[in-house]
Coordinates of C-alpha atoms and ligand atoms in Angstrom, one line a residue:
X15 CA -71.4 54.8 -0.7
X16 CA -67.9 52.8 -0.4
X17 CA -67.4 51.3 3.3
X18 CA -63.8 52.8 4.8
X19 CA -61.7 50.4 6.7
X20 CA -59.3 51.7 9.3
X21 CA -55.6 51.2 8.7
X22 CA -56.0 49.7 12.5
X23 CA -58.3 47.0 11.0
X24 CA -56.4 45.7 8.3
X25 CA -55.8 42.0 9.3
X26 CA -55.1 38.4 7.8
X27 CA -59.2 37.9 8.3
X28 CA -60.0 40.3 5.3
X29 CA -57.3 38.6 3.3
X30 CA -58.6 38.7 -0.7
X31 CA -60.9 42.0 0.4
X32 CA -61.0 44.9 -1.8
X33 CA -60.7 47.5 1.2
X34 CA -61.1 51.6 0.7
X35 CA -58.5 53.3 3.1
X36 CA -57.4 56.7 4.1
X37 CA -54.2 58.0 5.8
X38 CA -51.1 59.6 5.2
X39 CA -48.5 58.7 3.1
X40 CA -45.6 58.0 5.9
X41 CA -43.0 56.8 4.1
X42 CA -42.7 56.4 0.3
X43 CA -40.4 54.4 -1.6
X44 CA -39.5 53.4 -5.7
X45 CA -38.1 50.7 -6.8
X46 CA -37.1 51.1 -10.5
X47 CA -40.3 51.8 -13.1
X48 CA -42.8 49.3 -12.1
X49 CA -43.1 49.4 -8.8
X50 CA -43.7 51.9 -5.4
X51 CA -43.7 50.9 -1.4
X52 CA -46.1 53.5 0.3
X53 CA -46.5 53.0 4.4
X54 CA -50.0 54.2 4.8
X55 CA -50.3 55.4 8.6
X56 CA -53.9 56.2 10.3
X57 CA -53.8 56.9 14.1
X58 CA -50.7 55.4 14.8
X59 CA -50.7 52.5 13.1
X60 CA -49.6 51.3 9.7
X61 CA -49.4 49.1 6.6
X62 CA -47.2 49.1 3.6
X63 CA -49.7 49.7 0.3
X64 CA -47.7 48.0 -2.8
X65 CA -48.2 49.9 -6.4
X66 CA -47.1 47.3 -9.1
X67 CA -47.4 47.9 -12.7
X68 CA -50.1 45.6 -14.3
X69 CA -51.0 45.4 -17.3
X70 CA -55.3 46.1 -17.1
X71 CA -55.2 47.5 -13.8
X72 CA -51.9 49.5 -12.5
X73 CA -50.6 51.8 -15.2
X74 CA -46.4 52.7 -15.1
X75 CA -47.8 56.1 -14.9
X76 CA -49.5 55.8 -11.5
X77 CA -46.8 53.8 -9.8
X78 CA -44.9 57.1 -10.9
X79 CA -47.7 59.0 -9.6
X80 CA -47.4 57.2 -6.0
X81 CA -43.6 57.2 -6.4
X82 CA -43.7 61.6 -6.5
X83 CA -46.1 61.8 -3.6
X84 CA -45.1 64.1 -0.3
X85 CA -44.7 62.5 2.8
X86 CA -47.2 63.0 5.4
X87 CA -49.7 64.0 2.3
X88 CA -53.0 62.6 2.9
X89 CA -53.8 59.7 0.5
X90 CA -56.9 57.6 -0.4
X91 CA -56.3 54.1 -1.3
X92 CA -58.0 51.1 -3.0
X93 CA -56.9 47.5 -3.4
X94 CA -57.0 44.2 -2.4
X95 CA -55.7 42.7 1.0
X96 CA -52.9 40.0 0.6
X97 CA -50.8 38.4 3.7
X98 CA -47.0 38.7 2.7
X99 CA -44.8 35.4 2.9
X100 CA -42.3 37.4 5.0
X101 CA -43.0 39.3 7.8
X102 CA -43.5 43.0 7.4
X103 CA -41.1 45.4 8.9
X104 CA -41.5 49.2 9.6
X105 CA -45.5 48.9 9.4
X106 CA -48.0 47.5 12.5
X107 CA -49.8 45.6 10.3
X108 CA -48.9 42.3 8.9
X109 CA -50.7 42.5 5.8
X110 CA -50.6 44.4 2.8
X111 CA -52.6 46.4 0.1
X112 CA -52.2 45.9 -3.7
X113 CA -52.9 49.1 -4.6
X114 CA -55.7 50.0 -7.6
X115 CA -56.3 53.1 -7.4
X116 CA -54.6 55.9 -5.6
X117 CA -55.3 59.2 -4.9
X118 CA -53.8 62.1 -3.1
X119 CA -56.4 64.0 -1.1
X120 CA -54.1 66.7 -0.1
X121 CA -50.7 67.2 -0.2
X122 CA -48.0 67.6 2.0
X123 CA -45.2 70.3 1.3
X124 CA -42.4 68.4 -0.5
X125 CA -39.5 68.9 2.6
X126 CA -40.9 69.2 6.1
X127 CA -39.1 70.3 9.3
X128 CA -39.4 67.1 11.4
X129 CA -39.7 63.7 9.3
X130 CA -41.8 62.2 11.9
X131 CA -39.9 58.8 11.8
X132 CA -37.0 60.3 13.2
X133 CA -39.1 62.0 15.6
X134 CA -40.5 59.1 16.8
X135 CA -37.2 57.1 17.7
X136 CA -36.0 56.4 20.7
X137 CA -32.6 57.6 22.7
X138 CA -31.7 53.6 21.9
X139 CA -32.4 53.6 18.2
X140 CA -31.1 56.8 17.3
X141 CA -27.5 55.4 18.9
X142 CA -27.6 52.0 17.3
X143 CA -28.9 54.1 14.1
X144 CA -25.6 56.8 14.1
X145 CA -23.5 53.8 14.9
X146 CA -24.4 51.7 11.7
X147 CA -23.8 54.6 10.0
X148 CA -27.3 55.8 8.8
X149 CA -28.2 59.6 8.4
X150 CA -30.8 61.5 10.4
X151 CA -31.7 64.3 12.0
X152 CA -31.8 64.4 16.2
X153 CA -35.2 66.4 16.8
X154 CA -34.7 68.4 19.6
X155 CA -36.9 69.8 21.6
X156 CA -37.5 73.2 20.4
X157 CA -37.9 72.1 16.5
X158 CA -40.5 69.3 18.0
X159 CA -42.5 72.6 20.1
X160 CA -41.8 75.1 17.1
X161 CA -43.6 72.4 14.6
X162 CA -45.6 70.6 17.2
X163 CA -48.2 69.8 14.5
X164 CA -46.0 67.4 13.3
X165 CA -44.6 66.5 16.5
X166 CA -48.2 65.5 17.6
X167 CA -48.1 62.8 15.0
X168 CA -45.3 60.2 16.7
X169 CA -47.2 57.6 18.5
X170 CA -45.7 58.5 21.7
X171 CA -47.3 61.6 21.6
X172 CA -50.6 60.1 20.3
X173 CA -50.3 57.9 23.3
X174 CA -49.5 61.3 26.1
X175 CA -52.3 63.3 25.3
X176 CA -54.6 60.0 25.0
X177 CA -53.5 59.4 28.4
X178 CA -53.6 63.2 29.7
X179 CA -57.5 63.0 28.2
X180 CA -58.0 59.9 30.2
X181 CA -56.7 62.2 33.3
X182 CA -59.2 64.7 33.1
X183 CA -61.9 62.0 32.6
X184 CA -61.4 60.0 35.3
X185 CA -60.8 63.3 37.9
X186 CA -64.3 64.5 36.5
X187 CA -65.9 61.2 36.4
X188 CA -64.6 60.3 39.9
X189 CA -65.7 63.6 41.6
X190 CA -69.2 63.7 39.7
X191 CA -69.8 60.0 41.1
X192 CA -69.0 61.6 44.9
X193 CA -71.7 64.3 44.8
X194 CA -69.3 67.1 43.4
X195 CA -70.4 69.8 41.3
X196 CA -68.2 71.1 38.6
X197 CA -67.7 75.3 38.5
X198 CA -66.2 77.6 36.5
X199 CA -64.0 80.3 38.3
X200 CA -62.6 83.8 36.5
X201 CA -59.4 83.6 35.0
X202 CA -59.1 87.7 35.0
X203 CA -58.9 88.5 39.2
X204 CA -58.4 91.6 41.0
X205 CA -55.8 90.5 43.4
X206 CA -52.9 87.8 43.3
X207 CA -54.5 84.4 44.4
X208 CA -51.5 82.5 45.7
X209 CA -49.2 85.5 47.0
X210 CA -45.6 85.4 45.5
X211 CA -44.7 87.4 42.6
X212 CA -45.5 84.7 40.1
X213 CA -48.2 86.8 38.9
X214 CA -49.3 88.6 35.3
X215 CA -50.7 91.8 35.9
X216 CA -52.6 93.4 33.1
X217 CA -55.1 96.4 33.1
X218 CA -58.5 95.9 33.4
X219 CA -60.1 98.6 31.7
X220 CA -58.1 101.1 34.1
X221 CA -58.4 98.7 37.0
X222 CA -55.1 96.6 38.1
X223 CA -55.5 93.2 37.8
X224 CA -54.3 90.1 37.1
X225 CA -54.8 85.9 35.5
X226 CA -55.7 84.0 38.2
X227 CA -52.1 81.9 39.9
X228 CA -55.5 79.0 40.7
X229 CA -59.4 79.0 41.4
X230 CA -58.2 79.2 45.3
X231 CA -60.4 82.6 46.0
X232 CA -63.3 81.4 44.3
X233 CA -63.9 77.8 44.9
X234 CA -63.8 78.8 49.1
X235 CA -66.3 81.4 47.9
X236 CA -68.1 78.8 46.3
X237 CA -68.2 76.9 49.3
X238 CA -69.4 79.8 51.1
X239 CA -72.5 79.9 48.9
X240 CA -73.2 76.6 50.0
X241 CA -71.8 74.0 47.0
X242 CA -70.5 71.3 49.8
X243 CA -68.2 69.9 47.3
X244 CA -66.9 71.8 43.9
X245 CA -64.5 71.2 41.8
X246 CA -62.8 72.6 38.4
X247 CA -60.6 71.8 35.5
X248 CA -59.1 75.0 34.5
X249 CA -56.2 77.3 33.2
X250 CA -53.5 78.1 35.9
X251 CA -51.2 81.4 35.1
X252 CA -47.8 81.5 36.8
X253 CA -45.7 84.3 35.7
X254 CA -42.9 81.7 36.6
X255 CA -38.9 83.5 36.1
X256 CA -37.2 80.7 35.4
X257 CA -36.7 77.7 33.4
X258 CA -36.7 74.8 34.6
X259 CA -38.8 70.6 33.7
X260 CA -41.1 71.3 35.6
X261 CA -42.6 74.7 35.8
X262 CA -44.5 76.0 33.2
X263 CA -46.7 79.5 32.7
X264 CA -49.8 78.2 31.9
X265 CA -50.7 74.6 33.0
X266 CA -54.3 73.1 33.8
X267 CA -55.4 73.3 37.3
X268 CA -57.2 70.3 38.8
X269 CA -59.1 71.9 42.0
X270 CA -61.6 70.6 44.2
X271 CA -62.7 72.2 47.5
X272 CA -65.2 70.4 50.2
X273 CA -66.7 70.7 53.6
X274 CA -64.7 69.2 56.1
X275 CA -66.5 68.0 59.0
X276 CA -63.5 67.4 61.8
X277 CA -60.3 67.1 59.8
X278 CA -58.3 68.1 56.6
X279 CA -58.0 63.8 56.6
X280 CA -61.4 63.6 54.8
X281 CA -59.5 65.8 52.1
X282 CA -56.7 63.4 52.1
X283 CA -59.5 60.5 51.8
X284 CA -60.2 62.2 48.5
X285 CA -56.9 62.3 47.2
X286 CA -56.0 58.3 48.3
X287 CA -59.6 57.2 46.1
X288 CA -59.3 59.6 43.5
X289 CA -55.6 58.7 42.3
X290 CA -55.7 54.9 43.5
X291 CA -58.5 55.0 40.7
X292 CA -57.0 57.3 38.4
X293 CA -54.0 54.8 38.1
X294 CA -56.1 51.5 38.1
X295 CA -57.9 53.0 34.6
X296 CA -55.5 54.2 33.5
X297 CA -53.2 50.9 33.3
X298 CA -56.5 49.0 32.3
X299 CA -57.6 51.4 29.8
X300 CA -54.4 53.0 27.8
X301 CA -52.5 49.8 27.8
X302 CA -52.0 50.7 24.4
X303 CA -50.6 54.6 24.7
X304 CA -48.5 53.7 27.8
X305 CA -47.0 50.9 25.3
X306 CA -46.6 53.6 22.8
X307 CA -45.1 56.2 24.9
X308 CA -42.7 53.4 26.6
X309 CA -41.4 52.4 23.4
X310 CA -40.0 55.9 22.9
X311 CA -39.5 57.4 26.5
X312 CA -38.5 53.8 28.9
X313 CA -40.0 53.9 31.6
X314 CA -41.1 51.2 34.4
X315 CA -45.0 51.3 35.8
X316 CA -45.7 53.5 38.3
X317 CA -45.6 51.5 41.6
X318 CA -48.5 52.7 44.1
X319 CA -50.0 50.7 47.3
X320 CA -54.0 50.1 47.7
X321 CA -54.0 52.8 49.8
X322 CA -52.1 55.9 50.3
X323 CA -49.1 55.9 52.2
X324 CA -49.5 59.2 55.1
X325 CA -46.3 60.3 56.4
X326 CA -45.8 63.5 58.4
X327 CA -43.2 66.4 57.0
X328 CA -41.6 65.7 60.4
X329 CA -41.4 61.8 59.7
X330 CA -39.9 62.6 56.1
X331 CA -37.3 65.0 57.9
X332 CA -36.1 62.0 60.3
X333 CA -36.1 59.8 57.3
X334 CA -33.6 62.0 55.6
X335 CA -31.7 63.0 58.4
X336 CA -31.6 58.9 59.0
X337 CA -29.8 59.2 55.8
X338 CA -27.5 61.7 56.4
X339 CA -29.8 64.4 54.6
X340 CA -29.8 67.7 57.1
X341 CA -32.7 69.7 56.0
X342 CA -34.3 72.8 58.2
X343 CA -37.0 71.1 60.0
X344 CA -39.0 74.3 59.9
X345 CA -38.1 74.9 56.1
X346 CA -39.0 73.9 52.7
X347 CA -38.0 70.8 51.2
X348 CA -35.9 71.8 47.5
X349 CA -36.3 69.3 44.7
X350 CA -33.3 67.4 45.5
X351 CA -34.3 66.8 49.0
X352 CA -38.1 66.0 47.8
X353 CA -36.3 63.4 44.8
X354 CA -34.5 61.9 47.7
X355 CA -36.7 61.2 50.0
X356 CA -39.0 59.6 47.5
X357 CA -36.2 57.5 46.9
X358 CA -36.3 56.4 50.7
X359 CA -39.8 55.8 51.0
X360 CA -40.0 53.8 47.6
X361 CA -37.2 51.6 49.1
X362 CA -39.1 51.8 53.0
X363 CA -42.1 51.6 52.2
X364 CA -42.7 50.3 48.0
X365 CA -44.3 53.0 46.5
X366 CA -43.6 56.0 44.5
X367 CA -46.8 57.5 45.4
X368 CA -47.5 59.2 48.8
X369 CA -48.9 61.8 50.7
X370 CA -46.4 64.2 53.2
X371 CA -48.7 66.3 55.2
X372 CA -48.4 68.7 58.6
X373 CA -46.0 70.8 56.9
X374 CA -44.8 74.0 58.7
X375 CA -47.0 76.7 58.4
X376 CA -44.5 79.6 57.3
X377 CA -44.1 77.7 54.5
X378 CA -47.4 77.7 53.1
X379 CA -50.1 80.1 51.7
X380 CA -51.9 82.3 53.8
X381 CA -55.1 81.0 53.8
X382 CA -54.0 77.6 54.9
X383 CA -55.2 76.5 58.7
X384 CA -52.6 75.8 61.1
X385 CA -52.3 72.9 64.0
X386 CA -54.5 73.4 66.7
X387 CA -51.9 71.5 68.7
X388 CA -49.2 73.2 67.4
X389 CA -49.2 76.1 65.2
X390 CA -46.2 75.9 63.9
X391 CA -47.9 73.1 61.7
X392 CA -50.4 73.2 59.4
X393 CA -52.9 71.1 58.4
X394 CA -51.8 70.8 54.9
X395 CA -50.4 68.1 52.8
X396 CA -48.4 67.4 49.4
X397 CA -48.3 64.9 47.5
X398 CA -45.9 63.5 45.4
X399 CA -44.8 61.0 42.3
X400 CA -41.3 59.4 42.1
X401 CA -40.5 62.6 44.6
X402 CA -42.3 65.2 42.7
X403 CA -44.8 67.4 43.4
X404 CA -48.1 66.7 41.8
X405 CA -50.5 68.2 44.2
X406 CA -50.6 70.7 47.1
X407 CA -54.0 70.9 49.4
X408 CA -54.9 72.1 53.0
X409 CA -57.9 72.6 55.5
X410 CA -58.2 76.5 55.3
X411 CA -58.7 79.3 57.5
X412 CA -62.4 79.8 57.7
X413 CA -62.7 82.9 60.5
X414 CA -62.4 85.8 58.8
X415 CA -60.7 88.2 61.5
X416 CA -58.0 85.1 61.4
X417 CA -58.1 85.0 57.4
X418 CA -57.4 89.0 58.2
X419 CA -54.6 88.3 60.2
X420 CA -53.2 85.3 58.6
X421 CA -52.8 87.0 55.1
X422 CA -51.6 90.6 56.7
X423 CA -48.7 88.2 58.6
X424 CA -48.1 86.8 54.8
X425 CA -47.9 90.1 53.7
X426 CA -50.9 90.0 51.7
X427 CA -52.4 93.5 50.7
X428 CA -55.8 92.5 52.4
X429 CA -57.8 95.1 50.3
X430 CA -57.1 93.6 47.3
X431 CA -59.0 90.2 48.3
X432 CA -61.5 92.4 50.5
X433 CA -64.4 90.5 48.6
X434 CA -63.1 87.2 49.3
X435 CA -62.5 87.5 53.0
X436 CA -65.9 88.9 53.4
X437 CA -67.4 85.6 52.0
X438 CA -66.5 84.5 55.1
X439 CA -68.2 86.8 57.7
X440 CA -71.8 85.8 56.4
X441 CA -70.6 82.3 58.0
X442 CA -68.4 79.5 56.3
X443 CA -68.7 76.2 56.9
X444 CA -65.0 74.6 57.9
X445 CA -63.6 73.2 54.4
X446 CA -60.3 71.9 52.5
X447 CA -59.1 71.2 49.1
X448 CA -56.4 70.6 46.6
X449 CA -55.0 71.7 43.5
X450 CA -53.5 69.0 41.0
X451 CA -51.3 69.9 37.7
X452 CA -52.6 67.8 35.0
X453 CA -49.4 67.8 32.8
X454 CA -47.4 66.9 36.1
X455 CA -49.5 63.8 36.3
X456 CA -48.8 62.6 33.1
X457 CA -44.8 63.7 33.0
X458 CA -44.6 61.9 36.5
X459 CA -47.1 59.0 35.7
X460 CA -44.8 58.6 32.7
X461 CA -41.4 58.6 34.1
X462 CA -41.1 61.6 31.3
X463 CA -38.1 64.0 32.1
X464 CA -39.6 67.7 31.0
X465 CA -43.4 69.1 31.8
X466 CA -43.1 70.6 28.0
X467 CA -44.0 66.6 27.0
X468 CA -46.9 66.3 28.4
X469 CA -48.7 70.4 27.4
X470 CA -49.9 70.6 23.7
X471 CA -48.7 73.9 23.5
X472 CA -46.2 74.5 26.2
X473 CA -45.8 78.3 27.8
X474 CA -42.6 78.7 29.7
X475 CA -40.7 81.5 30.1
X476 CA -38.7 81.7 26.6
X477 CA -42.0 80.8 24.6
X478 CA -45.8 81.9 23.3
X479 CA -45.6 80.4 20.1
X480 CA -46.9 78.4 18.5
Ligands
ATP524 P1 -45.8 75.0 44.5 O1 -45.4 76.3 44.1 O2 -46.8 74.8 43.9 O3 -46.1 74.5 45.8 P2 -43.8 73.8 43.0 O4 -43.6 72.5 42.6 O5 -43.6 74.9 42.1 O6 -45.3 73.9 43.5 P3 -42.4 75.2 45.0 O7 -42.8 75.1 46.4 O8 -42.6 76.4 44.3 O9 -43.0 73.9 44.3 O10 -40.9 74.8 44.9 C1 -40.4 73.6 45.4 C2 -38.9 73.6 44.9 O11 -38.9 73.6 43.5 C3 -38.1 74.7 45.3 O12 -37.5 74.6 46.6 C4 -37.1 74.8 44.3 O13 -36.1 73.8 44.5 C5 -37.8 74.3 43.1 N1 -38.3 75.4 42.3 C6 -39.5 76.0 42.4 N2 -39.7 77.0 41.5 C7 -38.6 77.1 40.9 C8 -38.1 77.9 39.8 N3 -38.9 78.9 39.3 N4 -36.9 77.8 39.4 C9 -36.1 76.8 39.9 N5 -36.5 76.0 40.9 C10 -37.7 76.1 41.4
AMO525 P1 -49.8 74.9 44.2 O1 -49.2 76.3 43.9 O2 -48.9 74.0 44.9 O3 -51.1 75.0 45.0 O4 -50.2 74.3 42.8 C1 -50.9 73.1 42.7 C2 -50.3 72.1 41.8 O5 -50.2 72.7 40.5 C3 -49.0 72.3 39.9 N1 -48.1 73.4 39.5 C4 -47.5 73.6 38.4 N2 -47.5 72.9 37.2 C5 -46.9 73.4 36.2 N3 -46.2 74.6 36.2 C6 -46.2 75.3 37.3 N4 -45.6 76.5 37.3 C7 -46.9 74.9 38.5 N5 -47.0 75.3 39.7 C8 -47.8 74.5 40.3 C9 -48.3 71.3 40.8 C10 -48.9 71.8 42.1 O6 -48.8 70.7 43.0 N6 -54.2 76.8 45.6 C11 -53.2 75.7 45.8 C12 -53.9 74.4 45.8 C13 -54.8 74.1 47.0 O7 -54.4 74.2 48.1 O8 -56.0 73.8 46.7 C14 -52.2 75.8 44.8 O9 -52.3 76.4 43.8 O10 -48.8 70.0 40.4

């Protein structure tokens, strides 16, 4: 059995080696009878493969032969190493292969809708590449989602769902290290979760029903049935009505839920370790993908302090008013109020990451705990990258007469969650938590523009396909 060498691992140290590879024909290039330029790529990196007519061991006829192959067909190669006297462009590697032999494990069909070089370009190269004159195709975004197989296959997109994996690992990690147990919550519920109309109802074998708008219901009822600390990685369904970069219908759903003993701060305590480590790993660990996904989509390192910056909704409310921002105390903040004062804090305070919490009640979900100095407040929180939302949490209500009277004063139809407030009235201990959307994380951890970058197979309004 032949040893494979990675395209990755093709260096100056196995100069002379007669190496085995496998990849895909990238790019593919003839020059006159006796001789074919192949870029061999294998997980995002890549080396240029010469075929040169020789006359015991290339024949005219399999230069031909690697001239005619599709790109992106996937091709086995033999040959020797060599270090060119020039430096290599339009490959990672800085070596090359004389090709032997060659031969085409499967193939590619002959015209494809994205050529993935053009796909991988940035905004930069693609001007200086119309100004000198040279043809190609702008992919935009709905030929890159309609053949996201292909699209998959740019190393920036190599490098964004690297990193989004790296997300889920580290939440996991983190949370199993702090005594957390991981659950597994129905997606098909019986009553809207959130409130709102952002819901999909479909019919339960007669029954109404709907996919669950979060685990909220089930991971209190979890800590009902004494878990202490849960957590879940999960599909989220919003039957959202509008398009916009940063809403999607399906998106994964980062929960936790704990006991609090005194305050929703221990939640917040969560939040400050959780992400302070989240970003630490992920700079130390996906150097490479960040690189990769920089090089297509700019974008400067996410600037966070060693611990959280805390402000209150009223504090960020002065701050904008400060700067001429009127906002309704009582009210929500819109995304142009939330980009702006991100702005202000960055420049106040050097970070674009940071928690606003205490925010009015009547603007949150019914189950969420108000002030007991105030109840106009709440003890809730968001929490926010380069002023966007990533992450919503709260202490919750845990009497159920109050739970009763919280969600009837929301408007809630209480009988459709009748199981859920009864969890409470066998006695709940006082507890908090917070939802997280991964692909937000990665758009904003990113400095990426649209949510539709950072989900595999985006669901937004206009789409269910592929
Ligand atoms: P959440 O619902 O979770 O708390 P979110 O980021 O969707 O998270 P919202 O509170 O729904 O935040 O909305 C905050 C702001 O985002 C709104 O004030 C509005 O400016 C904007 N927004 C939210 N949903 C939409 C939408 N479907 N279309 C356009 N803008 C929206
Ligand atoms: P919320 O509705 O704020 O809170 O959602 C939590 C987080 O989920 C993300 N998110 C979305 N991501 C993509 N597309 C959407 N349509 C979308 N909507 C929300 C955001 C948001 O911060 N049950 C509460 C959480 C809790 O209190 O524990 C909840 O669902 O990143």
């Amino acid at each position: 059995v032949r040893e494979w060498t990675e395209v990755g691992a093709l260096t100056e140290g196995l100069s002379e080696r007669y190496v085995l590879v496998r990849g895909r024909a990238q790019a593919i290039r003839a020059v006159g009878k006796n001789m074919a330029f192949l870029v061999v790529r294998e997980k995002g990196f890549t080396v240029q493969c010469v075929v040169t007519a020789q006359p015991d061991t290339v024949s005219r006829q399999m230069v031909k032969y690697a001239a005619g192959l599709s790109r992106e067909s996937i091709v086995d190669i033999e040959g020797v190493v060599s270090v060119p006297t020039v430096p290599i462009k339009g490959a990672t590697q800085q070596v090359e292969v004389q090709v032997r032999k060659i031969l085409c494990v499967n193939k590619a069909m002959p015209t494809l809708p994205i050529n993935i070089e053009d796909a991988a370009r940035s905004e930069t190269e693609i001007e200086k590449a119309l100004q000198a004159g040279e043809q190609l195709v702008r992919v935009n975004q709905d030929t890159r989602l309609n053949y996201r197989v292909l699209d998959m296959r740019t190393p920036a997109n190599q490098g964004i769902f690297r990193i989004q994996c790296q997300v889920g690992n580290v939440f996991r990690q983190f949370l199993l290290s702090k005594d957390f147990v991981e659950i597994h919550t129905p997606k098909l519920i019986a009553g809207s979760s959130e409130g709102g109309a952002a819901v999909f109802k479909l019919d339960y074998k007669g029954q109404a029903a709907c996919l669950a708008q979060s685990p909220q219901l089930h991971k209190q009822m979890a800590i009902c049935g004494d878990f202490g600390r849960v957590f879940e990685i999960g599909p989220v369904f919003r039957a959202e009505d509008s398009y916009t970069h940063r809403h999607l219908c399906e998106f994964t759903g980062l929960d936790i839920e704990m006991e609090i003993k005194k305050h929703y701060f221990e939640v917040m305590d969560v939040v400050d370790r959780l992400f302070v480590t989240m970003f630490d790993t992920l700079n130390k660990n996906c150097a490479k993908e960040l690189e990769a996904v920089g090089r297509q989509y700019p974008f400067e390192p996410l600037k966070y302090l060693r611990s959280t910056l805390r402000l209150t909704f009223e504090e960020g409310i002065q701050m904008l008013k400060e700067a001429g921002v009127e906002v309704d105390p009582l009210g929500d903040l819109n995304t142009e109020t939330e980009r702006k004062l991100g702005q202000l804090v960055l420049e106040k305070y050097g970070t674009e990451f940071y928690i606003l919490h205490r925010y009015p009640l009547a603007i949150r979900p019914f189950y969420t705990m108000p002030c007991y100095d105030n109840p106009a407040y709440s003890n809730s929180f968001d929490v926010f990258i380069r002023g966007e939302e990533i992450i919503s949490g709260a202490q919750r209500v845990h009497v159920p007469e109050f739970l009763v009277e919280r969600a009837q004063a929301c408007g809630i139809d209480v009988k459709t969650i009748s199981t859920y407030i009864d969890s409470f009235r066998y006695g709940a201990p006082p507890h908090g938590g917070f939802g997280v959307g991964l692909e937000r994380v990665v758009m904003l951890f990113c400095g990426l523009n649209n949510i539709r970058k950072t989900s595999l197979f985006p669901r937004d309004p206009l789409r269910i396909a592929p």
